[in-house]
mmCIF file of C-alpha atoms in Angstrom:
data_model
loop_
_atom_site.group_PDB
_atom_site.id
_atom_site.type_symbol
_atom_site.label_atom_id
_atom_site.label_comp_id
_atom_site.label_asym_id
_atom_site.label_seq_id
_atom_site.Cartn_x
_atom_site.Cartn_y
_atom_site.Cartn_z
ATOM 1 C CA MET A 897 -0.048 -0.096 -0.031
ATOM 2 C CA GLU A 898 1.219 3.361 -0.830
ATOM 3 C CA ILE A 899 1.024 6.221 1.685
ATOM 4 C CA ARG A 900 -1.440 8.002 -0.691
ATOM 5 C CA GLU A 901 -3.968 5.097 -0.559
ATOM 6 C CA LEU A 902 -4.208 5.244 3.081
ATOM 7 C CA ILE A 903 -4.434 9.006 3.043
ATOM 8 C CA ASP A 904 -7.303 8.806 0.398
ATOM 9 C CA LYS A 905 -9.239 6.309 2.652
ATOM 10 C CA LEU A 906 -8.965 8.683 5.439
ATOM 11 C CA CYS A 907 -9.916 11.850 3.445
ATOM 12 C CA GLU A 908 -12.765 9.898 2.262
ATOM 13 C CA LYS A 909 -14.162 9.826 5.663
ATOM 14 C CA TYR A 910 -13.020 13.423 6.761
ATOM 15 C CA PRO A 911 -12.915 15.342 3.567
ATOM 16 C CA LEU A 912 -10.197 18.065 3.153
ATOM 17 C CA ASP A 913 -12.572 20.388 1.597
ATOM 18 C CA LEU A 914 -14.490 20.678 4.848
ATOM 19 C CA GLN A 915 -11.617 22.590 6.418
ATOM 20 C CA GLU A 916 -11.929 26.374 7.220
ATOM 21 C CA ASP A 917 -10.490 28.929 4.651
ATOM 22 C CA TRP A 918 -7.724 29.804 7.010
ATOM 23 C CA ASP A 919 -6.660 26.362 7.670
ATOM 24 C CA ASN A 920 -3.607 24.295 6.445
ATOM 25 C CA SER A 921 -4.742 20.755 6.476
ATOM 26 C CA GLY A 922 -3.241 18.193 4.270
ATOM 27 C CA LEU A 923 0.313 17.421 3.253
ATOM 28 C CA GLN A 924 2.806 19.248 5.366
ATOM 29 C CA ILE A 925 5.926 17.639 3.919
ATOM 30 C CA GLY A 926 6.802 14.281 2.060
ATOM 31 C CA ASN A 927 5.952 12.107 -0.874
ATOM 32 C CA LEU A 928 2.606 10.295 -0.752
ATOM 33 C CA ASP A 929 3.634 7.910 -3.593
ATOM 34 C CA LYS A 930 6.093 5.962 -1.198
ATOM 35 C CA GLU A 931 5.339 2.700 -0.087
ATOM 36 C CA LEU A 932 3.749 2.830 3.431
ATOM 37 C CA LYS A 933 5.649 1.228 6.357
ATOM 38 C CA ASN A 934 4.097 2.059 9.699
ATOM 39 C CA VAL A 935 2.181 5.125 10.964
ATOM 40 C CA LEU A 936 2.292 7.366 13.883
ATOM 41 C CA ILE A 937 -0.550 9.633 15.120
ATOM 42 C CA SER A 938 -0.091 12.725 17.373
ATOM 43 C CA LEU A 939 -1.676 15.927 18.172
ATOM 44 C CA ASP A 940 1.224 18.030 16.990
ATOM 45 C CA LEU A 941 4.400 17.332 15.486
ATOM 46 C CA GLU A 942 6.665 16.842 18.473
ATOM 47 C CA GLU A 943 10.344 16.022 18.382
ATOM 48 C CA GLU A 944 9.768 12.998 20.599
ATOM 49 C CA GLY A 945 7.170 11.804 18.284
ATOM 50 C CA VAL A 946 9.414 12.007 15.374
ATOM 51 C CA ASP A 947 12.056 9.986 17.497
ATOM 52 C CA MET A 948 9.343 7.498 18.172
ATOM 53 C CA ALA A 949 8.315 7.219 14.480
ATOM 54 C CA ILE A 950 12.039 6.720 13.546
ATOM 55 C CA GLU A 951 12.337 3.950 16.209
ATOM 56 C CA ASN A 952 9.244 2.132 15.002
ATOM 57 C CA ASP A 953 10.040 2.421 11.249
ATOM 58 C CA CYS A 954 7.235 4.751 10.614
ATOM 59 C CA ASN A 955 7.459 6.656 7.346
ATOM 60 C CA LEU A 956 4.067 8.638 7.981
ATOM 61 C CA ILE A 957 3.093 10.757 10.729
ATOM 62 C CA ILE A 958 -0.542 11.958 10.935
ATOM 63 C CA THR A 959 -1.002 15.138 13.194
ATOM 64 C CA HIS A 960 -4.131 17.006 14.087
ATOM 65 C CA HIS A 961 -2.494 20.489 14.027
ATOM 66 C CA PRO A 962 -0.689 21.599 10.923
ATOM 67 C CA TYR A 963 3.083 21.874 11.289
ATOM 68 C CA LEU A 964 3.269 24.547 8.659
ATOM 69 C CA PHE A 965 0.659 27.292 9.198
ATOM 70 C CA ASN A 966 2.130 30.694 8.253
ATOM 71 C CA GLY A 967 4.476 31.555 5.485
ATOM 72 C CA THR A 968 8.121 30.532 6.267
ATOM 73 C CA LYS A 969 10.935 32.642 4.758
ATOM 74 C CA SER A 970 13.899 31.054 6.555
ATOM 75 C CA ILE A 971 14.591 27.554 7.839
ATOM 76 C CA ASP A 972 17.242 27.265 10.523
ATOM 77 C CA PHE A 973 17.899 23.745 11.679
ATOM 78 C CA THR A 974 19.489 25.001 14.930
ATOM 79 C CA ASP A 975 15.919 26.276 15.773
ATOM 80 C CA SER A 976 14.116 23.688 17.972
ATOM 81 C CA PHE A 977 11.137 24.235 15.815
ATOM 82 C CA TYR A 978 12.768 23.341 12.667
ATOM 83 C CA ASN A 979 15.175 20.639 14.193
ATOM 84 C CA ARG A 980 12.219 18.061 13.992
ATOM 85 C CA LEU A 981 11.820 19.100 10.473
ATOM 86 C CA GLU A 982 15.293 18.100 9.506
ATOM 87 C CA LYS A 983 14.845 14.776 11.240
ATOM 88 C CA VAL A 984 11.774 14.140 9.270
ATOM 89 C CA ILE A 985 13.304 14.916 5.958
ATOM 90 C CA LYS A 986 16.626 12.888 6.757
ATOM 91 C CA ASN A 987 14.474 9.868 7.623
ATOM 92 C CA ASP A 988 12.144 10.134 4.699
ATOM 93 C CA ILE A 989 8.930 10.580 6.804
ATOM 94 C CA SER A 990 5.767 12.197 5.314
ATOM 95 C CA VAL A 991 3.687 14.372 7.615
ATOM 96 C CA PHE A 992 -0.024 14.965 6.988
ATOM 97 C CA ALA A 993 -2.257 17.159 9.031
ATOM 98 C CA MET A 994 -6.145 16.643 9.568
ATOM 99 C CA HIS A 995 -7.363 19.720 11.413
ATOM 100 C CA THR A 996 -10.633 21.561 11.020
ATOM 101 C CA ASN A 997 -11.818 18.979 8.468
ATOM 102 C CA LEU A 998 -11.606 16.467 11.376
ATOM 103 C CA ASP A 999 -13.259 18.848 13.722
ATOM 104 C CA ILE A 1000 -16.170 19.530 11.410
ATOM 105 C CA ALA A 1001 -16.762 16.045 9.734
ATOM 106 C CA ALA A 1002 -19.369 13.638 11.074
ATOM 107 C CA ASP A 1003 -17.764 11.041 13.414
ATOM 108 C CA GLY A 1004 -14.764 13.321 13.807
ATOM 109 C CA LEU A 1005 -13.212 15.170 16.824
ATOM 110 C CA ASN A 1006 -16.476 16.929 18.187
ATOM 111 C CA ASP A 1007 -18.656 13.907 17.821
ATOM 112 C CA ASN A 1008 -15.907 11.918 19.571
ATOM 113 C CA LEU A 1009 -15.788 14.454 22.473
ATOM 114 C CA CYS A 1010 -19.472 14.058 22.711
ATOM 115 C CA GLN A 1011 -19.182 10.283 22.750
ATOM 116 C CA ILE A 1012 -16.650 9.889 25.471
ATOM 117 C CA LEU A 1013 -18.486 12.520 27.641
ATOM 118 C CA GLU A 1014 -21.751 10.611 27.100
ATOM 119 C CA ILE A 1015 -23.607 13.676 25.626
ATOM 120 C CA GLN A 1016 -26.559 12.279 23.656
ATOM 121 C CA LYS A 1017 -28.280 13.188 20.444
ATOM 122 C CA PRO A 1018 -25.362 15.427 19.337
ATOM 123 C CA GLN A 1019 -26.135 18.150 16.666
ATOM 124 C CA VAL A 1020 -24.112 20.808 14.962
ATOM 125 C CA LEU A 1021 -23.456 23.864 17.284
ATOM 126 C CA GLU A 1022 -22.457 26.404 14.549
ATOM 127 C CA LEU A 1023 -25.601 28.164 13.512
ATOM 128 C CA TYR A 1024 -26.756 28.045 9.940
ATOM 129 C CA LYS A 1025 -23.931 25.417 8.883
ATOM 130 C CA ASP A 1026 -24.246 21.890 8.359
ATOM 131 C CA PRO A 1027 -21.658 20.374 8.621
ATOM 132 C CA GLY A 1028 -20.122 22.991 11.066
ATOM 133 C CA LEU A 1029 -18.029 23.459 13.985
ATOM 134 C CA GLY A 1030 -18.809 22.260 17.461
ATOM 135 C CA ARG A 1031 -21.644 19.931 18.775
ATOM 136 C CA PHE A 1032 -24.392 20.209 21.426
ATOM 137 C CA GLY A 1033 -26.478 17.551 23.025
ATOM 138 C CA VAL A 1034 -28.166 16.429 26.187
ATOM 139 C CA ILE A 1035 -27.043 14.790 29.378
ATOM 140 C CA GLU A 1036 -28.857 13.555 32.528
ATOM 141 C CA THR A 1037 -29.568 16.746 34.611
ATOM 142 C CA THR A 1038 -26.718 17.218 37.035
ATOM 143 C CA LYS A 1039 -24.781 20.145 38.811
ATOM 144 C CA ALA A 1040 -22.294 21.873 36.616
ATOM 145 C CA LYS A 1041 -19.392 21.001 39.217
ATOM 146 C CA ASP A 1042 -20.184 17.326 39.164
ATOM 147 C CA PHE A 1043 -20.113 17.362 35.215
ATOM 148 C CA ALA A 1044 -16.822 19.284 35.412
ATOM 149 C CA LYS A 1045 -15.216 16.407 37.545
ATOM 150 C CA LYS A 1046 -16.196 14.074 35.066
ATOM 151 C CA VAL A 1047 -14.836 16.189 32.281
ATOM 152 C CA LYS A 1048 -11.433 16.487 33.996
ATOM 153 C CA GLU A 1049 -11.178 12.709 34.576
ATOM 154 C CA ILE A 1050 -12.399 11.568 31.018
ATOM 155 C CA LEU A 1051 -10.178 14.118 29.288
ATOM 156 C CA LYS A 1052 -7.166 13.440 31.601
ATOM 157 C CA ALA A 1053 -6.981 17.276 32.184
ATOM 158 C CA ASN A 1054 -4.340 18.446 34.604
ATOM 159 C CA GLU A 1055 -6.526 21.399 35.599
ATOM 160 C CA LEU A 1056 -9.887 22.992 34.572
ATOM 161 C CA VAL A 1057 -10.798 26.627 34.478
ATOM 162 C CA CYS A 1058 -14.486 27.234 35.096
ATOM 163 C CA TYR A 1059 -16.691 30.259 34.730
ATOM 164 C CA GLY A 1060 -20.248 30.707 35.790
ATOM 165 C CA ASP A 1061 -22.401 29.087 38.562
ATOM 166 C CA MET A 1062 -21.006 25.685 39.181
ATOM 167 C CA GLU A 1063 -24.116 24.831 41.455
ATOM 168 C CA LYS A 1064 -26.397 25.167 38.196
ATOM 169 C CA GLU A 1065 -28.375 22.314 37.152
ATOM 170 C CA ILE A 1066 -27.397 21.533 33.609
ATOM 171 C CA SER A 1067 -28.891 19.190 30.821
ATOM 172 C CA LYS A 1068 -27.948 20.689 27.558
ATOM 173 C CA VAL A 1069 -24.167 20.851 26.753
ATOM 174 C CA ALA A 1070 -22.082 22.296 23.986
ATOM 175 C CA VAL A 1071 -18.508 21.061 22.988
ATOM 176 C CA CYS A 1072 -15.804 22.406 20.694
ATOM 177 C CA GLY A 1073 -12.451 20.859 20.809
ATOM 178 C CA GLY A 1074 -9.643 23.497 20.743
ATOM 179 C CA ALA A 1075 -10.361 27.079 20.769
ATOM 180 C CA GLY A 1076 -14.245 27.438 20.452
ATOM 181 C CA SER A 1077 -15.035 30.620 22.222
ATOM 182 C CA SER A 1078 -16.306 32.068 18.896
ATOM 183 C CA LEU A 1079 -19.203 29.693 19.276
ATOM 184 C CA PHE A 1080 -20.315 30.990 22.662
ATOM 185 C CA ASP A 1081 -23.148 33.001 20.977
ATOM 186 C CA ASP A 1082 -24.219 29.849 19.118
ATOM 187 C CA ALA A 1083 -24.339 27.869 22.387
ATOM 188 C CA ILE A 1084 -26.551 30.404 24.043
ATOM 189 C CA ASN A 1085 -28.873 30.574 20.985
ATOM 190 C CA GLN A 1086 -29.169 26.874 20.885
ATOM 191 C CA GLY A 1087 -30.367 27.006 24.615
ATOM 192 C CA CYS A 1088 -27.167 25.399 26.068
ATOM 193 C CA ASP A 1089 -26.564 25.448 29.761
ATOM 194 C CA LEU A 1090 -22.787 24.684 29.630
ATOM 195 C CA MET A 1091 -20.021 24.640 27.006
ATOM 196 C CA ILE A 1092 -16.642 23.007 27.025
ATOM 197 C CA THR A 1093 -13.795 24.413 24.888
ATOM 198 C CA GLY A 1094 -10.140 25.492 25.509
ATOM 199 C CA ASP A 1095 -8.252 28.791 25.357
ATOM 200 C CA VAL A 1096 -11.037 30.955 26.970
ATOM 201 C CA SER A 1097 -9.770 34.444 27.792
ATOM 202 C CA TYR A 1098 -10.767 35.963 31.215
ATOM 203 C CA HIS A 1099 -13.106 38.714 29.757
ATOM 204 C CA MET A 1100 -14.824 36.272 27.411
ATOM 205 C CA GLY A 1101 -15.367 33.773 30.224
ATOM 206 C CA MET A 1102 -16.720 36.412 32.548
ATOM 207 C CA ASP A 1103 -18.985 38.124 29.911
ATOM 208 C CA TYR A 1104 -20.799 34.838 28.908
ATOM 209 C CA ALA A 1105 -20.952 33.519 32.366
ATOM 210 C CA ASN A 1106 -22.829 36.746 33.278
ATOM 211 C CA ARG A 1107 -25.122 35.861 30.546
ATOM 212 C CA GLY A 1108 -25.876 32.513 32.090
ATOM 213 C CA LEU A 1109 -23.478 30.169 30.189
ATOM 214 C CA VAL A 1110 -21.373 27.904 32.339
ATOM 215 C CA ILE A 1111 -18.042 27.532 30.838
ATOM 216 C CA ILE A 1112 -15.508 24.808 31.243
ATOM 217 C CA ASP A 1113 -11.956 25.107 29.972
ATOM 218 C CA PRO A 1114 -9.949 21.969 30.208
ATOM 219 C CA GLY A 1115 -7.210 23.414 27.944
ATOM 220 C CA HIS A 1116 -6.542 23.028 24.202
ATOM 221 C CA PHE A 1117 -4.524 19.922 24.609
ATOM 222 C CA ALA A 1118 -6.822 18.015 26.867
ATOM 223 C CA SER A 1119 -10.006 19.022 24.776
ATOM 224 C CA GLU A 1120 -8.424 17.469 21.492
ATOM 225 C CA ASN A 1121 -5.881 14.769 22.481
ATOM 226 C CA HIS A 1122 -8.489 11.928 22.849
ATOM 227 C CA ILE A 1123 -8.861 12.026 18.941
ATOM 228 C CA ILE A 1124 -5.654 10.391 18.267
ATOM 229 C CA TYR A 1125 -6.734 7.264 19.844
ATOM 230 C CA LYS A 1126 -10.162 7.200 17.703
ATOM 231 C CA LEU A 1127 -7.766 7.700 14.533
ATOM 232 C CA GLU A 1128 -5.684 4.735 15.871
ATOM 233 C CA ASN A 1129 -8.761 2.546 15.871
ATOM 234 C CA ILE A 1130 -9.917 3.848 12.384
ATOM 235 C CA LEU A 1131 -6.494 3.585 10.662
ATOM 236 C CA SER A 1132 -5.812 0.091 12.248
ATOM 237 C CA LYS A 1133 -8.818 -1.137 10.271
ATOM 238 C CA MET A 1134 -7.480 0.439 7.146
ATOM 239 C CA THR A 1135 -4.059 -0.946 6.839
ATOM 240 C CA ASP A 1136 -2.292 -3.921 7.916
ATOM 241 C CA ASN A 1137 0.822 -1.733 8.896
ATOM 242 C CA LYS A 1138 1.230 -1.012 12.520
ATOM 243 C CA VAL A 1139 -0.209 2.295 13.934
ATOM 244 C CA TYR A 1140 1.419 3.881 16.975
ATOM 245 C CA THR A 1141 0.225 6.997 18.941
ATOM 246 C CA TYR A 1142 2.485 9.563 20.573
ATOM 247 C CA SER A 1143 1.215 11.701 23.356
ATOM 248 C CA LYS A 1144 2.563 14.046 26.057
ATOM 249 C CA GLU A 1145 0.961 14.357 29.437
ATOM 250 C CA ASP A 1146 -1.153 17.418 30.024
ATOM 251 C CA ASP A 1147 1.563 19.337 31.414
ATOM 252 C CA PHE A 1148 0.577 22.771 29.753
ATOM 253 C CA ARG A 1149 -1.758 23.889 32.689
ATOM 254 C CA THR A 1150 0.344 23.421 35.759
ATOM 255 C CA PHE A 1151 -0.888 25.726 38.594
ATOM 256 C CA ILE A 1152 1.746 26.252 41.292
#
């Protein structure tokens, strides 16, 4: 099987044309016509992940976040950011990103977030778009603080930042993996009691909490890292080659 064959299967499920205009999903570097060896999946292109790929004879790394986003005018391999690029090139590894297309597509990142948090009857959160970003659905009525404990445990989040009345009884919940504060108005308009997303600024958190929306911010990493294990399961059914995952601990939100 060529690398391209596996990528085509994955893109059939999560089409690249679903990605946002500003996004850069797709091939980051490499040659899709090469024969596939093994595959490594990671949220980001990390140097440790590249090392793991090399150790396990992987010549394809699939990431959620694109490694190349903005225009690059100079590549200095002494820079730690580009050092991993040098390793990828020297070891003939292709890197492919599945970003907002994976967020938006059915059975993608946000549907998986609903599934693991047991949010039932998920629907697209983003108003007037289908497919669109985010999801919302229903849970058994519970206090926000009790649901927050469940979120922290299931997402393996180091810490949560919460805004709003944590004693509030909630039953309709919205989610958006990554940075989803742009969908707070959609959550309110969809009648949601609570929303889970990352990268929430203080002022936005307070403003929307004052409008009655409880917000749980587990961090960008924890809200998305779960998808690599879903992709592992999907890819293992698409190829006989070995599929590995690389993940850091959630050490991005340590409060001292």
